[in-house]
Amino acid sequence: IEVAQLIRRLHREHGMAIVLSTHDLHFASAVCDDVVLLRSGRVLAYSVDADSVGLGEDPGPRDNDPMDFNGHGTHVSGIAAAVTNNMKTGHNIAGMCWRCQIMAVRAGYEGSDGGGYLETIDWVAAIRYAADNGAKVINMSFGGGGWSATERAAIDYAYGKGAVLIAAAGNENDSTPSYPAAYEHVLSVANTNQTDHRSPSSNYGSWVDVAAPGTSILSTWYNDSYATATGTSMSAPLVAGLAGLLFSQKWTRTPEEVERLILENADDIDSENPGYEGLLGRGRINARASLEQGRVVLRVVTSSLPEGRIGDTYSADVMAAEGAPPYSWSSSELPVGLSMSAGGVISGTPGLAGSFSVTVTVTDSFSPPAVASRALVLSIFGVPQVTTTSLPEARVGLSYQATVLGSG
């Protein structure tokens, strides 16, 4: 069914988009929801625990103000990205990807009855806006309705731009596929409780990809407060936050790699859910296992240095991989006349010939940083000289041979 103008009531699974980005790693992700608390008078998304904020946008036709009107978006934002070590009003929480900043791109709007509403044309615009502005993870804590070519095209567009998309499976205790969760290229998330049992309200089915805690979840709320909420809306941002952490480990990961690390490292919970075997996806997410499996090791990839000569200008780039760029470099045992910049360039004019074992060390930008070293051989030759001072005599008609020697 084409539902470009269909208004949906979303059963507390409202519709809005938020863009998150880790300011120090140039990482961007997105969360979809209907509302986010804003700083007064500024079009800036703001969550009570947000580390920092980014420019907001509301592509929908109802208004141009992404203000939170019922708390749902602020709650979802906190689950995904609330910072830690900042106790407020007797509460303290930390989001899954706690060094993310939040930019609101609201697609939902407040109806005359005070409820959250959404039109396909609006959330599709929000998804495209997030993808066009660098989002690497898009969380959609909303759902309802059937398959739509317009929606599917927006999902494929964002996925094609390198975004991982996550959606709430829904809260109808039903196995009927719910969209956007059931679209290809979307991780559909069911709700489990603290004992890994399916929440009685959570949807289920072969179209569900994974489960995450979503029962009685404490998170940020609008009006500078905290609240507890239950639903797959709360489960989805945990998965989105985990995807953000996996991207922060390695920015160049593809959506397929991030999804694989989430799914393959989930804990099987079939035994805790008799009658729902295989209907809660791969199981409950395991952030530690996913991150350990996806752990990348900083390393020096340059294996050799070009030769040089005394008196000639010398320059060589040393390269690293993995870890968190930008890198900082240092070295030891370089020959006289050469030095290494923090950017990894060995340069100068060598003043000593010989074969040198040079140790290069790289430090990345993680906190605490990772460090890797490697020994490289650097050969510096002297200035070429002819050392032969005389040649043997020759005789007419006889074969002649002489060897001329040189050095350098």
Short mmCIF file of C-alpha atoms in Angstrom, two decimals, residues 37 55 92 97 173 185 213-214 243 302 355 365:
data_model
loop_
_atom_site.label_atom_id
_atom_site.label_comp_id
_atom_site.label_asym_id
_atom_site.label_seq_id
_atom_site.Cartn_x
_atom_site.Cartn_y
_atom_site.Cartn_z
CA LEU A 37 14.02 18.47 24.41
CA LEU A 55 21.85 21.64 14.67
CA ASN A 92 22.47 8.98 37.01
CA CYS A 97 27.22 5.30 23.14
CA ASN A 173 2.14 -8.88 21.03
CA HIS A 185 18.40 -3.48 5.54
CA PRO A 213 16.21 -4.82 27.12
CA GLY A 214 13.24 -2.49 26.88
CA ALA A 243 26.23 0.19 16.45
CA THR A 302 55.00 0.42 6.71
CA SER A 355 72.56 0.69 7.88
CA SER A 365 43.55 9.32 19.62
#
